[in-house]
PDB file of C-alpha atoms in Angstrom:
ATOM      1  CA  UNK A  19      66.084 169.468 102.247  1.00 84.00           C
ATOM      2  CA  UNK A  20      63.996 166.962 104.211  1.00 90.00           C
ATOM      3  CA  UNK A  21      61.632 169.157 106.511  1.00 94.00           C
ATOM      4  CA  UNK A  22      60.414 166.993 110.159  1.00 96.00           C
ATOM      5  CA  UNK A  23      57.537 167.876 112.562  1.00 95.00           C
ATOM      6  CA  UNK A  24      57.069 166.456 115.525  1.00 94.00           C
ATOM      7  CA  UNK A  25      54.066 166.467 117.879  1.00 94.00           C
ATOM      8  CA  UNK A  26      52.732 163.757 120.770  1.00 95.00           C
ATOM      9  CA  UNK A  27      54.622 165.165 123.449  1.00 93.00           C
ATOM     10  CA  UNK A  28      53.375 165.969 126.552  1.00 96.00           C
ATOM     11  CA  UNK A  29      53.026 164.843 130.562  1.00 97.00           C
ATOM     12  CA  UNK A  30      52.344 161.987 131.921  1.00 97.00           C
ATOM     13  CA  UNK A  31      52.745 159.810 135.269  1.00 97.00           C
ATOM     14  CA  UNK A  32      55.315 157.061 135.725  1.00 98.00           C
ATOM     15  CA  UNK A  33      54.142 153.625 134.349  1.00 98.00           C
ATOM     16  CA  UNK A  34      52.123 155.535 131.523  1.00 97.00           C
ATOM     17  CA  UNK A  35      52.407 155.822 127.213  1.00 98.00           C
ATOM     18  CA  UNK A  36      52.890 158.045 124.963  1.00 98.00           C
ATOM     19  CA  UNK A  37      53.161 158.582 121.638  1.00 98.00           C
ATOM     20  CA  UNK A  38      54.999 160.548 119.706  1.00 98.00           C
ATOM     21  CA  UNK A  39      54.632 161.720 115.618  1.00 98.00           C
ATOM     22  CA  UNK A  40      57.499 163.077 113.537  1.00 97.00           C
ATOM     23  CA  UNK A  41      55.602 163.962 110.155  1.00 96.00           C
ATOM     24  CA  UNK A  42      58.558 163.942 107.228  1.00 94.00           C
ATOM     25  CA  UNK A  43      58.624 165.828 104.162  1.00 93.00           C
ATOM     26  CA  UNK A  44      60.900 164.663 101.728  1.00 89.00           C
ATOM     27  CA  UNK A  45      62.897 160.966 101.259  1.00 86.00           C
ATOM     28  CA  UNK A  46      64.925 159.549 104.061  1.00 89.00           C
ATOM     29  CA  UNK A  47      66.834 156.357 104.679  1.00 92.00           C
ATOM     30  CA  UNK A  48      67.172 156.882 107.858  1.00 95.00           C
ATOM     31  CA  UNK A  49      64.771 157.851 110.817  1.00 97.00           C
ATOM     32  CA  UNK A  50      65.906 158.278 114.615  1.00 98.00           C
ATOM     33  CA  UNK A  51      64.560 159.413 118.008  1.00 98.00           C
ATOM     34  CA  UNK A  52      66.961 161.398 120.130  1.00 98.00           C
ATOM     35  CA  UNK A  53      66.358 163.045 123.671  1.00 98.00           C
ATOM     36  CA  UNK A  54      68.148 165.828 125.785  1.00 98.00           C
ATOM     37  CA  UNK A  55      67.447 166.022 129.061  1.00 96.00           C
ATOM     38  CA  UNK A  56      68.660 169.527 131.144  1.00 92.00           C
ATOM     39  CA  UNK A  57      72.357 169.461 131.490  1.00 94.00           C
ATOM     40  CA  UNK A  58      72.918 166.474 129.729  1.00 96.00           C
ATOM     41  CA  UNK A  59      74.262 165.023 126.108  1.00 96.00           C
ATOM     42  CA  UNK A  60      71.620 163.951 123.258  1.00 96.00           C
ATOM     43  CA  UNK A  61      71.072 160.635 123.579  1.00 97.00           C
ATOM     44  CA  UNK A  62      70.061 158.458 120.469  1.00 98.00           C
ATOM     45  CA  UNK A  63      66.942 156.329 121.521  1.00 98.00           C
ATOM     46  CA  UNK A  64      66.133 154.405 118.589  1.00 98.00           C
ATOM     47  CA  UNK A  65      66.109 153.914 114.840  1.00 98.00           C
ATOM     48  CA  UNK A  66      64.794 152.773 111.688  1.00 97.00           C
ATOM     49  CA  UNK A  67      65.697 152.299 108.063  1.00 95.00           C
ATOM     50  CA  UNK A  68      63.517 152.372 105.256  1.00 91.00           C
ATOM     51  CA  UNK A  69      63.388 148.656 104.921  1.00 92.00           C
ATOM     52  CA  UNK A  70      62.488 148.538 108.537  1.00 93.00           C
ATOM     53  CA  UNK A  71      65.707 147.415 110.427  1.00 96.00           C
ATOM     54  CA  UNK A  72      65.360 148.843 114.088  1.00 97.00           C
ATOM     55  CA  UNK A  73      67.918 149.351 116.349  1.00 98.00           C
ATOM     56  CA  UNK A  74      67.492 150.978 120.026  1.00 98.00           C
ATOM     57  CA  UNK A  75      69.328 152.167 122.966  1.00 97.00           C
ATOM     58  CA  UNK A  76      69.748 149.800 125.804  1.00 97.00           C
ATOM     59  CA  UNK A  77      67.778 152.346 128.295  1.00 96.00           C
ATOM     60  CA  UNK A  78      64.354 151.941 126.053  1.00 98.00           C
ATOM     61  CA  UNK A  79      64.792 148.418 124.908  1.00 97.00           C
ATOM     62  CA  UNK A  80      61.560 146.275 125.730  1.00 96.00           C
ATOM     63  CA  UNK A  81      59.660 149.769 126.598  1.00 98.00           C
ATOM     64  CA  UNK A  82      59.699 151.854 123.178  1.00 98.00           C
ATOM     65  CA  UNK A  83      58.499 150.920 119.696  1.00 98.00           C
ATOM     66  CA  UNK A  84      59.772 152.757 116.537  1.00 98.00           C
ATOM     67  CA  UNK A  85      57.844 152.346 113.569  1.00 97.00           C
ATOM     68  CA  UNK A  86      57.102 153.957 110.082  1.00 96.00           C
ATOM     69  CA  UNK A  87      54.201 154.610 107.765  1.00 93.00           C
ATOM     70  CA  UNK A  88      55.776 154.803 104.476  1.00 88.00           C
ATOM     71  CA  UNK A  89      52.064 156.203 103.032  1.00 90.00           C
ATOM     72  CA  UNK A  90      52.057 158.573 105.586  1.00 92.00           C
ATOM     73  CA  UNK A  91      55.968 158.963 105.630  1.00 91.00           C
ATOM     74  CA  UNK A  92      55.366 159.730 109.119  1.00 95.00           C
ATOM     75  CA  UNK A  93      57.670 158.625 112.028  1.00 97.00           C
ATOM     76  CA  UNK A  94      56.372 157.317 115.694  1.00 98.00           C
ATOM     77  CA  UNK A  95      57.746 156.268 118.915  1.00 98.00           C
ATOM     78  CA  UNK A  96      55.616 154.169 121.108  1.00 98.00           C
ATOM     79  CA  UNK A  97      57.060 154.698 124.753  1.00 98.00           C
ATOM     80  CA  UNK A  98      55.495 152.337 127.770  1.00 98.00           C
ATOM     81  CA  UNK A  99      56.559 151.956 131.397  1.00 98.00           C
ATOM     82  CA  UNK A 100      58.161 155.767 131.040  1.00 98.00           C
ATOM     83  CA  UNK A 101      59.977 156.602 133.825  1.00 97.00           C
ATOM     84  CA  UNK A 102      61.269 160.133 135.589  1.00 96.00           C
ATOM     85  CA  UNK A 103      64.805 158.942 133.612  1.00 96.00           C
ATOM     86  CA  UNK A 104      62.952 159.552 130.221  1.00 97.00           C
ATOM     87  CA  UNK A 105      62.331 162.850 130.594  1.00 98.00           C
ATOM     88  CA  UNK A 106      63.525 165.311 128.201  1.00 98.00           C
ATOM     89  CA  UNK A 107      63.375 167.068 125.142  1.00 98.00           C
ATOM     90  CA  UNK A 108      62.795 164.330 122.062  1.00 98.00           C
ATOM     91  CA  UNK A 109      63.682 164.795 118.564  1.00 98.00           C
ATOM     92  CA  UNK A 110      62.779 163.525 115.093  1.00 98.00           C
ATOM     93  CA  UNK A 111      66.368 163.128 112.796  1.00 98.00           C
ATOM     94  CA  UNK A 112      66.894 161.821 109.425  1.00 96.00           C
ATOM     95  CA  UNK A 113      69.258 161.625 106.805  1.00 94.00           C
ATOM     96  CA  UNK A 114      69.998 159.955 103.501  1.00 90.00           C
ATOM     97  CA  UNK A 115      73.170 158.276 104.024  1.00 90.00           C
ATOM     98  CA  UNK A 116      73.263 154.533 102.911  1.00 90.00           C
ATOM     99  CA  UNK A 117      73.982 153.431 106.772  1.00 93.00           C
ATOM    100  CA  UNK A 118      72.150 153.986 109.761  1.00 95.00           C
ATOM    101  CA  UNK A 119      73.161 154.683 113.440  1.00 96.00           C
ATOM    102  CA  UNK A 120      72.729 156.906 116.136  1.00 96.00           C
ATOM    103  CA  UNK A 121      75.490 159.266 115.754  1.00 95.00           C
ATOM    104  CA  UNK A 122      74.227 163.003 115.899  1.00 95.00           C
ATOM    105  CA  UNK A 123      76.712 163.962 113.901  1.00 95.00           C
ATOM    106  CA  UNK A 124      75.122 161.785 111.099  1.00 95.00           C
ATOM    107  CA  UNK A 125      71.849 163.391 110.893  1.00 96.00           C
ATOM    108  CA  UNK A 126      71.356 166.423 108.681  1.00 93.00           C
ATOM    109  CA  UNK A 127      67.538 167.123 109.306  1.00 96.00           C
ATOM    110  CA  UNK A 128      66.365 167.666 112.711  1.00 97.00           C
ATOM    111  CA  UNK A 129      62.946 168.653 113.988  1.00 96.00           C
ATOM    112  CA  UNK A 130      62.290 171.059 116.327  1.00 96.00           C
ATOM    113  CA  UNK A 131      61.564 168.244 119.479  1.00 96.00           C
ATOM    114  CA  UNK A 132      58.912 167.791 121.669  1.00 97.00           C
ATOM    115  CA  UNK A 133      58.655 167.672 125.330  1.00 97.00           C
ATOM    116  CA  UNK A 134      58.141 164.551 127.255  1.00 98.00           C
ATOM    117  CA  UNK A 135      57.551 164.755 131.315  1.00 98.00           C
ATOM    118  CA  UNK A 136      57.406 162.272 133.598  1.00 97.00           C
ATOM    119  CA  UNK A 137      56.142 162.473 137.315  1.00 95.00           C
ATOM    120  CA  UNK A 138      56.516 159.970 139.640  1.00 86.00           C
TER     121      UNK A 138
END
């Protein structure tokens, strides 16, 4: 059973980074970035396989970075030029399945998210 913690959360104003960590125990082919915000669906924001390939949602395109340290089996998201519309609650997902989108309903190991505010 993969195990995923994530950390790098936080506040920040509009026009401003962060970064977040998801720290993975265990193999995965498959890494993603998800987000809830209050009274809406998860979202799938971005991911990567384990060769690398990166896919990500039209909302973050240009503005978020996924990226892997296969040493440090440890997940990131770079986020720029955040926005009040990226507000919510992110999660860390993996899975070992030999394809890779972001369908929820794909992902068998979640973390337990991290908050991510945005003031304007």
């Amino acid at each position: 059973q993969v195990q995923l913690v994530e950390s790098g959360g936080g506040s920040v104003q509009a026009g401003g980074s962060l970064r977040l960590s998801c720290a993975a125990r265990g193999y995965t082919y498959c890494m993603a970035w998800f987000r809830q915000a209050p009274g809406k669906e998860r979202e799938g924001v971005a991911y990567i396989t384990s060769e690398g390939s990166a896919t990500y949602a039209n909302s973050v395109k240009d503005r978020f970075t996924i990226s892997k340290d296969n040493a440090k089996n440890t997940l990131y998201l770079q986020m720029n030029s955040l926005t009040s519309e990226d507000t919510a609650m992110y999660y860390c997902a993996a899975h070992n399945l030999s394809w890779c989108q972001l369908i929820p309903a794909d992902f068998r190991a979640w973390g337990q998210g991290t908050q991510v505010t945005i003031s304007s």
